[in-house]
Short mmCIF file of C-alpha atoms in Angstrom, two decimals:
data_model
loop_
_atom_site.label_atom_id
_atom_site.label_comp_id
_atom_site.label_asym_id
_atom_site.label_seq_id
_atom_site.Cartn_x
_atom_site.Cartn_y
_atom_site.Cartn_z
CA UNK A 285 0.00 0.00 0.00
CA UNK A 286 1.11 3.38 -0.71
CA UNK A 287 2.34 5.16 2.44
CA UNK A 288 0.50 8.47 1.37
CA UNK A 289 -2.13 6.57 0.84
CA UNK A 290 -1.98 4.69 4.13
CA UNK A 291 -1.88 8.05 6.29
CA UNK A 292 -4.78 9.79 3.98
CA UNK A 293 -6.86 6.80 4.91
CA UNK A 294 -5.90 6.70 8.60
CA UNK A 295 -6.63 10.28 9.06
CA UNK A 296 -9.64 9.95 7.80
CA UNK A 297 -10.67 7.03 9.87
CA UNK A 298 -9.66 9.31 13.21
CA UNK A 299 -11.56 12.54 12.18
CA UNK A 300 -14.78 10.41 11.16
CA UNK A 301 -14.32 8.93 14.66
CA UNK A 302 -14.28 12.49 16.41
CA UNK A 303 -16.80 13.75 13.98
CA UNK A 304 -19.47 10.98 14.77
CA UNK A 305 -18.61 11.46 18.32
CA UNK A 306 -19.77 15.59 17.44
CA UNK A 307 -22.92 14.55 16.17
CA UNK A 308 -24.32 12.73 18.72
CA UNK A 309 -23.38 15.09 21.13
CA UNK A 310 -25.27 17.99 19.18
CA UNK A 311 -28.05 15.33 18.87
CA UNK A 312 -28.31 14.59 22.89
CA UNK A 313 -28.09 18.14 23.56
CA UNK A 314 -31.29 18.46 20.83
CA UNK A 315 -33.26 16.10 22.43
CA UNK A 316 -32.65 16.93 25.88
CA UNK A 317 -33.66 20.51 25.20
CA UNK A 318 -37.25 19.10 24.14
CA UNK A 319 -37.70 16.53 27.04
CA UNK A 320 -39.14 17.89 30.54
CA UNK A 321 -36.92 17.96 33.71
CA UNK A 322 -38.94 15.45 35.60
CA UNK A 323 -38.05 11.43 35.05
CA UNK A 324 -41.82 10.65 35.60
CA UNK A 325 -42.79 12.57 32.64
CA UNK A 326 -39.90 11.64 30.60
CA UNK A 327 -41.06 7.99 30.56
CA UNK A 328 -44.39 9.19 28.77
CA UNK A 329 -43.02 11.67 26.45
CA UNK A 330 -42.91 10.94 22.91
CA UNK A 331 -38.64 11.52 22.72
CA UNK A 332 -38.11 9.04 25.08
CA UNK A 333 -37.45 6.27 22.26
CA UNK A 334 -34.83 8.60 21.13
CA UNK A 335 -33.32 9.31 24.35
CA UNK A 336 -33.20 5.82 25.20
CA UNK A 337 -31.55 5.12 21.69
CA UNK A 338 -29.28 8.13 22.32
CA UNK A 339 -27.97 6.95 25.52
CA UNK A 340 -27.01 3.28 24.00
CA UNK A 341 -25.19 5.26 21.10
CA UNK A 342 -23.03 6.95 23.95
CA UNK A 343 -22.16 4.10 26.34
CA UNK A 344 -20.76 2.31 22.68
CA UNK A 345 -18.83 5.13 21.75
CA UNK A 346 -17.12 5.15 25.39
CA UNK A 347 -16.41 1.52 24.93
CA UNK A 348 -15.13 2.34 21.67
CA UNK A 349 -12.87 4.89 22.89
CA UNK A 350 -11.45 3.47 25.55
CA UNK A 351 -10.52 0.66 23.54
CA UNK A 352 -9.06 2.33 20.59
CA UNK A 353 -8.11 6.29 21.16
CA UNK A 354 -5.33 4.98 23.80
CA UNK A 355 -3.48 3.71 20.91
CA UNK A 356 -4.64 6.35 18.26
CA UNK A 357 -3.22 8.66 20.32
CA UNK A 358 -0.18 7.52 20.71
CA UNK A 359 0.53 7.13 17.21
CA UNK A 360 0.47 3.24 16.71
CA UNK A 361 -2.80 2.78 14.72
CA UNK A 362 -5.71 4.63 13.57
CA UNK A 363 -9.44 4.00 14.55
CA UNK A 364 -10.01 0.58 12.43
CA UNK A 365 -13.62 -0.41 12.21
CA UNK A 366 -14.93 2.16 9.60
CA UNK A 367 -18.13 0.10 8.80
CA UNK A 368 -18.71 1.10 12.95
CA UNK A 369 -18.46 4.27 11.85
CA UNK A 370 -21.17 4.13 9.24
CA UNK A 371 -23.47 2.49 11.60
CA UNK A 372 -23.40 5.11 14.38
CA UNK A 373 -24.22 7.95 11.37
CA UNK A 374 -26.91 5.48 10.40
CA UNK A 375 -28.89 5.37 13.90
CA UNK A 376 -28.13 8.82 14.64
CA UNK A 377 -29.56 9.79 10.97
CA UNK A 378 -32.73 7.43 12.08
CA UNK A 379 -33.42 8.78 15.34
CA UNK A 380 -33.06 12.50 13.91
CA UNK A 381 -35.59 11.79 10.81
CA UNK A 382 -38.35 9.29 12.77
CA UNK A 383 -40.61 10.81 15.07
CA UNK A 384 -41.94 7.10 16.35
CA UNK A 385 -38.87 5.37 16.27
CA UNK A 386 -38.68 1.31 17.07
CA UNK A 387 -37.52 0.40 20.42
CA UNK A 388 -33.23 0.97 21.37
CA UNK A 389 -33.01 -2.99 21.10
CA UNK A 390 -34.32 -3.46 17.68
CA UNK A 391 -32.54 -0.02 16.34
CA UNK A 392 -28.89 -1.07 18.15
CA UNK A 393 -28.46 -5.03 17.48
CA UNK A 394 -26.33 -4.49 14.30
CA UNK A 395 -24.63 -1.60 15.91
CA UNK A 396 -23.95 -3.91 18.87
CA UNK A 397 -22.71 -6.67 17.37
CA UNK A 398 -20.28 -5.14 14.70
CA UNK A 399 -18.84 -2.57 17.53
CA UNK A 400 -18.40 -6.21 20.12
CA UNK A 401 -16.96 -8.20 17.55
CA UNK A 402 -14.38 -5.58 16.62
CA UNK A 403 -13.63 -5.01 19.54
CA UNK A 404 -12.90 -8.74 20.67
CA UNK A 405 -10.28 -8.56 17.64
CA UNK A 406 -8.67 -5.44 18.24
CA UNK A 407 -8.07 -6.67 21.96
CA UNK A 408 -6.68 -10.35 21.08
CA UNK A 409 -5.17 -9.78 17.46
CA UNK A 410 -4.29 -6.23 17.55
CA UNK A 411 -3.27 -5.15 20.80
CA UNK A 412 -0.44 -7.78 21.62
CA UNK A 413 1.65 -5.98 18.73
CA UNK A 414 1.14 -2.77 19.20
CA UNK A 415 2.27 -3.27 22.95
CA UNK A 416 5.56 -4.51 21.74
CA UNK A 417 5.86 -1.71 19.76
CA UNK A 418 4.54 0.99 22.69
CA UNK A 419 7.67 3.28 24.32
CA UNK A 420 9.09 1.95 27.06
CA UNK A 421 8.13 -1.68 26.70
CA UNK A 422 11.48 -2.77 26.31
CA UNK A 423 12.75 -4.95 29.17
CA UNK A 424 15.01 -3.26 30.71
CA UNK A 425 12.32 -0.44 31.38
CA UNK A 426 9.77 -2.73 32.82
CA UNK A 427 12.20 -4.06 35.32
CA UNK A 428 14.05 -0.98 36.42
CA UNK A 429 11.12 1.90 35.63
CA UNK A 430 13.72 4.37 34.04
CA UNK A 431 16.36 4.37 31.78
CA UNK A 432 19.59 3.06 32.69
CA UNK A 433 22.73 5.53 33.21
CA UNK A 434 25.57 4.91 31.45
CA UNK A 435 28.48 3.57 33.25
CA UNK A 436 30.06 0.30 34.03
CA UNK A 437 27.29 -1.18 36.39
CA UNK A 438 25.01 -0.45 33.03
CA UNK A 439 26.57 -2.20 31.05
CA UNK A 440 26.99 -5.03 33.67
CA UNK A 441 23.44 -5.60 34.00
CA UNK A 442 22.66 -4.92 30.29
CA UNK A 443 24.94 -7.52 29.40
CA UNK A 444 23.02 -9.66 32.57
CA UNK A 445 20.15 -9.73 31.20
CA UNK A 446 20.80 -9.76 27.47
CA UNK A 447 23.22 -12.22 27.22
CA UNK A 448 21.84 -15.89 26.30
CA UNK A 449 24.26 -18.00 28.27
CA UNK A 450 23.24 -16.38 31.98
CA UNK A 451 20.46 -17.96 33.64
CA UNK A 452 18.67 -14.94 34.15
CA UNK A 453 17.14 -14.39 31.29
CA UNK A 454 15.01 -17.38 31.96
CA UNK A 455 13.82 -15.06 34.90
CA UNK A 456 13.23 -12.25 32.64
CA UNK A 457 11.49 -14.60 30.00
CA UNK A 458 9.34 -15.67 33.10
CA UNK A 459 8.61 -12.15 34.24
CA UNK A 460 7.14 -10.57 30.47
CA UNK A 461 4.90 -14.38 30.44
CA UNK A 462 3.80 -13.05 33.80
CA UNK A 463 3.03 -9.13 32.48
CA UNK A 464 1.48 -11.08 29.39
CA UNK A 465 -0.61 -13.12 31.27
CA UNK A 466 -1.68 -10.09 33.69
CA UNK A 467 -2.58 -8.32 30.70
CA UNK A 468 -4.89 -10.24 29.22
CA UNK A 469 -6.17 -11.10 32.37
CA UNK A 470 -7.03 -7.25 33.08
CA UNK A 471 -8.17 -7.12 29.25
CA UNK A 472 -10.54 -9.90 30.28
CA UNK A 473 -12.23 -7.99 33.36
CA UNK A 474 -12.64 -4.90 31.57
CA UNK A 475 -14.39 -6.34 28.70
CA UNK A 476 -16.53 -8.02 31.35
CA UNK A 477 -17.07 -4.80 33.48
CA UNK A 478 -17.70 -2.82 29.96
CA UNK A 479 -20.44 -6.01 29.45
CA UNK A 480 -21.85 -5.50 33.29
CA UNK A 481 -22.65 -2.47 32.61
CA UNK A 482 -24.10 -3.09 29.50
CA UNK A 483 -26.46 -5.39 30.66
CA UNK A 484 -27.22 -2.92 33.83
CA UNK A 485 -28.55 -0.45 31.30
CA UNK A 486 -30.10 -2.59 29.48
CA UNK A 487 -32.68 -4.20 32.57
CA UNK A 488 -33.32 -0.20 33.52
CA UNK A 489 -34.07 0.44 30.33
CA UNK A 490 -36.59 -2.78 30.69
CA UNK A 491 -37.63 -1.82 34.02
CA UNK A 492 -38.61 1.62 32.63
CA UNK A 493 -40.65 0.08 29.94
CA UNK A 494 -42.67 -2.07 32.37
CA UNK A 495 -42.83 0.55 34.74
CA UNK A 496 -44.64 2.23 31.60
CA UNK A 497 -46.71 -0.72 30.15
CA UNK A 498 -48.17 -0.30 34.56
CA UNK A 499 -49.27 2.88 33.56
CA UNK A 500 -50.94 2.09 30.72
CA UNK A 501 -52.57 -0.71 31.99
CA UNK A 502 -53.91 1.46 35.25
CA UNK A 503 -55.25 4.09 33.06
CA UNK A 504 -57.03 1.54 30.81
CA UNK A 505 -58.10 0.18 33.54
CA UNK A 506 -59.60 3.44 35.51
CA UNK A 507 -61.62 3.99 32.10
CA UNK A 508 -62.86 0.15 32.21
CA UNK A 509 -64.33 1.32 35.44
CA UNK A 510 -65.34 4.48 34.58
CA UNK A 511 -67.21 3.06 32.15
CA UNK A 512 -68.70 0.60 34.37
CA UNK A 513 -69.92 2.92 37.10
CA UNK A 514 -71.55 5.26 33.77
CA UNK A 515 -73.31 1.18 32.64
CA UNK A 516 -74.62 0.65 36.10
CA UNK A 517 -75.85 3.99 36.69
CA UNK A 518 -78.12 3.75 33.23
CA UNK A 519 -79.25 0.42 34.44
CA UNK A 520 -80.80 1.83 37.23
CA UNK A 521 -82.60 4.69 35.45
CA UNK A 522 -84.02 2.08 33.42
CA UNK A 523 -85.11 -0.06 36.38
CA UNK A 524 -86.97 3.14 38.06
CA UNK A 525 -88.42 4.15 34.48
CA UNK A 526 -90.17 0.61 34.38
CA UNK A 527 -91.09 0.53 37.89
CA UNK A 528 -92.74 3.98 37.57
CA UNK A 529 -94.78 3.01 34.11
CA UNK A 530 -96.00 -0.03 35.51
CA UNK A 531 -97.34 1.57 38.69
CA UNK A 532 -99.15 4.24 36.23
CA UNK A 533 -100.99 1.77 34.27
CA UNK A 534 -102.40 0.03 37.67
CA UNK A 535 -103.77 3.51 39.26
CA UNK A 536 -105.17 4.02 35.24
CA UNK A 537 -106.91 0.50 35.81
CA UNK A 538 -108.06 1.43 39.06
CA UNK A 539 -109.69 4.83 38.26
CA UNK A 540 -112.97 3.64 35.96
CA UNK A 541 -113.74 1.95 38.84
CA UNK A 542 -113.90 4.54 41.11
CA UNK A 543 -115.80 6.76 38.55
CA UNK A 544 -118.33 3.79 38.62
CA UNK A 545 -118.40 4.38 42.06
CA UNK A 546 -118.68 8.00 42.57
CA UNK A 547 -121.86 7.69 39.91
CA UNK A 548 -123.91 5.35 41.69
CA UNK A 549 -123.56 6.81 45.14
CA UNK A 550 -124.86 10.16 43.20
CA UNK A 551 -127.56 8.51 41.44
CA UNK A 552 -129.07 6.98 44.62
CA UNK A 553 -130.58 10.01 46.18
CA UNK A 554 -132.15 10.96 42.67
CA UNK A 555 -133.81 7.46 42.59
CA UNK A 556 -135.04 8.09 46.25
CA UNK A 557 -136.69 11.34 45.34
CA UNK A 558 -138.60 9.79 42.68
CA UNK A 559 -140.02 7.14 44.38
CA UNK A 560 -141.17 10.25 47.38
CA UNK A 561 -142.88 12.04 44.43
CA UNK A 562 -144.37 9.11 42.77
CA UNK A 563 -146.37 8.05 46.23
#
């Protein structure tokens, strides 16, 4: 590969790095602007699919940091996985032109998975070699700290633990196995606290969501009783109508009789007079 080449491409991989990093820091600060101050109403407000989706974005691009800009920094390599690159621009794009966006889970899994796996190379292909070629991993300044000063004794123990015939460099061999194997051991327990905490943010996020399908599901249920209360309330209007209509139709029944009544009892003194007269 062309050297010119090589360093056009590298800086190019760095400054889309920072650059992505930029934009979803101008897209937080966006979003956050728009949300309210209070968690409670967060949870209901219609950003909080892209906060949620925001936040995942950031915890990858800290795990992508501190794996890779400790070494891009120094010089040694450039920010490798481009196509990780891409992918953050893509979700960030997404969440910037959706206004219902799908859940963080569903949006992230690529994202997630290409960022892991490159990742898990760059720690146990990558990193091994560009240790050895780190300042100040030579031997002599892992055992002593600084650099020797030039003198007899200097060369003494240079010659100590360089030379192949004196036992001690089977006690320096020994020693950089034992900084190797400490290495990847503390390699090992950060990519399992970067995981931990992965997974921690990941059951809020699913406690927040259940918290918020309870909420749902109380309000629903408060108008199922509304609802209720407004059924059983008709019911009994209609119960007292139809008691009331039948009790009207039985005085209505009852009143020709009484007429029938009232009539005779008038009609009998009449009758009586006539009968006076008549004799």
């Amino acid at each position: 590969v062309c050297k010119r080449m090589d360093l056009v491409c590298q800086r190019m991989l760095n400054q889309g790095f920072l650059k992505v990093e930029r934009y979803h820091n101008l897209c937080q600060k966006q979003v956050k602007a728009q949300l309210p101050r209070r968690e409670s109403e967060r949870r209901n407000h219609s950003l909080a699919r892209h906060a949620d989706i925001l936040a995942a974005v950031e915890t990858r691009l800290s795990l992508l940091n501190m794996t890779f800009m400790k070494y891009v920094d120094s010089n040694l390599c450039c920010f490798i996985p481009g196509k990780v690159i891409d992918e953050i621009y893509r979700v960030l794009r997404y969440v910037n032109s959706t206004r219902a966006p799908q859940r963080a889970h569903e949006v992230l899994q690529e994202l997630r998975d290409i960022s892991s796996m490159a990742m898990e190379y760059f720690d146990e292909k990558i990193v091994p070699i560009l240790k050895r070629k780190m300042p100040g991993s030579d031997v002599s300044g892992r055992l002593i700290g600084t650099a020797p000063v030039p003198g007899p004794s200097a060369a003494l123990t240079t010659m100590q633990l360089f030379s192949k015939q004196n036992p001690s460099r089977q006690e320096v061999t020994k020693l950089q196995q034992q900084v190797k194997a400490n290495g990847t051991g503390l390699t090992a327990l950060k990519r399992e606290i970067s995981e931990l905490r992965i997974k921690v943010q990941e059951q809020q996020k699913q406690l927040q969501d259940q918290d918020q399908k309870l909420l749902e599901q109380t309000q629903i249920i408060g108008e199922q009783n509304a609802r209720l209360a407004e059924l059983e309330r008709k019911l009994r209007e209609v119960m007292e109508s139809t008691v009331g209509n039948s009790s009207g139709s039985g005085s209505n029944e009852q009143s020709p009789r009484k007429r029938r009544r009232a009539v005779e009892s008038t009609d009998c003194p009449r009758k009586s007079k006539r009968l006076r007269n008549r004799k």
